[in-house]
Short mmCIF file of C-alpha atoms in Angstrom, two decimals:
data_model
loop_
_atom_site.label_atom_id
_atom_site.label_comp_id
_atom_site.label_asym_id
_atom_site.label_seq_id
_atom_site.Cartn_x
_atom_site.Cartn_y
_atom_site.Cartn_z
CA MET A 1 76.52 92.72 23.69
CA GLU A 2 73.15 91.11 22.92
CA PHE A 3 73.08 92.99 19.39
CA ASN A 4 76.75 91.55 18.69
CA ASN A 5 75.43 87.88 19.51
CA PHE A 6 72.23 88.39 17.63
CA LEU A 7 74.25 89.26 14.36
CA ILE A 8 76.59 86.38 14.73
CA SER A 9 73.84 84.01 15.51
CA LYS A 10 71.72 85.27 12.01
CA PHE A 11 74.44 86.41 9.95
CA GLY A 12 77.76 84.75 10.93
CA ASP A 13 79.16 81.41 9.90
CA GLY A 14 81.53 79.15 11.70
CA ASP A 15 83.86 80.17 14.89
CA TRP A 16 84.01 83.90 13.74
CA VAL A 17 83.57 86.99 15.71
CA LEU A 18 81.92 90.29 14.89
CA ASP A 19 84.52 92.67 13.46
CA SER A 20 82.41 95.84 12.71
CA PHE A 21 79.42 96.98 10.89
CA TYR A 22 77.73 99.89 9.50
CA LYS A 23 74.61 101.07 7.62
CA LEU A 24 75.30 102.25 3.90
CA THR A 25 72.71 104.28 1.98
CA TYR A 26 72.99 104.61 -1.97
CA ASN A 27 71.07 107.43 -3.45
CA VAL A 28 70.08 107.89 -7.27
CA GLY A 29 73.58 107.44 -8.98
CA ASP A 30 75.72 106.05 -6.24
CA SER A 31 77.57 102.68 -6.86
CA SER A 32 80.42 101.00 -5.55
CA ILE A 33 83.43 100.02 -7.86
CA PRO A 34 84.39 96.29 -7.43
CA HIS A 35 86.78 95.82 -4.57
CA PHE A 36 87.91 93.24 -2.09
CA ASP A 37 87.53 93.67 1.62
CA PHE A 38 91.44 92.91 2.56
CA ALA A 39 91.13 92.61 6.42
CA ASN A 40 88.04 90.46 6.75
CA LYS A 41 87.27 87.00 6.46
CA GLN A 42 83.34 87.24 5.84
CA THR A 43 81.30 89.99 4.55
CA THR A 44 77.56 90.03 5.07
CA ILE A 45 75.21 92.47 3.34
CA ILE A 46 71.49 92.97 4.75
CA LEU A 47 68.99 94.51 2.42
CA LEU A 48 67.27 97.38 4.64
CA SER A 49 64.97 98.81 1.90
CA ASP A 50 63.43 97.64 -1.24
CA ASP A 51 61.91 100.93 -2.98
CA PHE A 52 64.53 101.29 -5.41
CA THR A 53 65.81 100.04 -8.89
CA GLY A 54 69.35 99.38 -9.81
CA GLY A 55 71.78 98.80 -7.23
CA GLU A 56 72.32 95.34 -7.95
CA SER A 57 75.06 93.67 -5.90
CA ILE A 58 77.43 91.88 -8.05
CA ILE A 59 79.85 89.20 -6.48
CA ASP A 60 82.63 87.50 -8.42
CA ASN A 61 80.90 88.65 -11.84
CA VAL A 62 77.31 87.24 -10.47
CA ASP A 63 74.25 89.38 -10.22
CA ILE A 64 72.93 88.80 -6.78
CA ASN A 65 69.15 89.26 -6.63
CA MET A 66 68.57 91.28 -3.20
CA ASN A 67 65.32 92.89 -3.82
CA LYS A 68 63.29 92.17 -0.67
CA THR A 69 64.12 94.10 2.76
CA GLY A 70 65.47 91.41 4.89
CA THR A 71 67.40 89.57 2.19
CA PHE A 72 71.10 89.07 2.74
CA VAL A 73 74.26 87.64 1.34
CA ARG A 74 77.35 86.55 3.12
CA PHE A 75 80.63 85.59 1.24
CA LEU A 76 84.51 85.79 1.63
CA GLY A 77 84.99 89.55 0.94
CA SER A 78 88.76 89.13 1.10
CA LYS A 79 88.46 86.71 -1.76
CA LEU A 80 85.64 87.67 -3.83
CA LYS A 81 85.51 90.87 -5.89
CA HIS A 82 82.38 92.72 -5.21
CA GLY A 83 80.29 95.95 -5.80
CA VAL A 84 77.19 97.65 -6.60
CA ASN A 85 75.60 98.78 -9.84
CA PRO A 86 74.44 102.38 -9.76
CA VAL A 87 70.87 102.90 -8.28
CA ILE A 88 68.50 104.22 -10.88
CA SER A 89 65.73 105.39 -8.73
CA GLY A 90 64.85 105.18 -4.94
CA LYS A 91 67.21 104.69 -2.00
CA ARG A 92 69.25 101.36 -1.44
CA GLU A 93 70.06 100.96 2.29
CA VAL A 94 71.75 98.03 3.43
CA LEU A 95 73.58 96.84 6.79
CA VAL A 96 77.33 95.52 6.18
CA VAL A 97 78.69 93.53 8.79
CA TRP A 98 82.18 91.91 8.76
CA PHE A 99 83.39 88.86 10.76
CA ASN A 100 86.78 87.68 11.44
CA SER A 101 88.54 84.81 13.05
CA LYS A 102 89.00 85.05 16.89
CA GLN A 103 92.96 84.73 16.07
CA THR A 104 92.85 87.67 13.67
CA ILE A 105 91.10 89.72 16.16
CA ILE A 106 93.03 89.05 19.61
#
């Protein structure tokens, strides 16, 4: 429970609860097509590595400059289309965290 509380306190927003999270690795050539996170209110992406080129996060057609480990962005993943450009070199690692309202979870 302590890890959940840490994620909520550092990366959550408002009266939301932790829904789920996972680590995602993008190798050279990997990308993510633009999409919506239908079931979640807030998506948080935390950069775990910075030894890569390419792999830019694109949210609502805007390039989000995440190039230093620990940088994060949070947004309404169910409302803003988002994806990742292809990684050109290195390895891009992120922690993806989803938060939802208590009413949706319960």
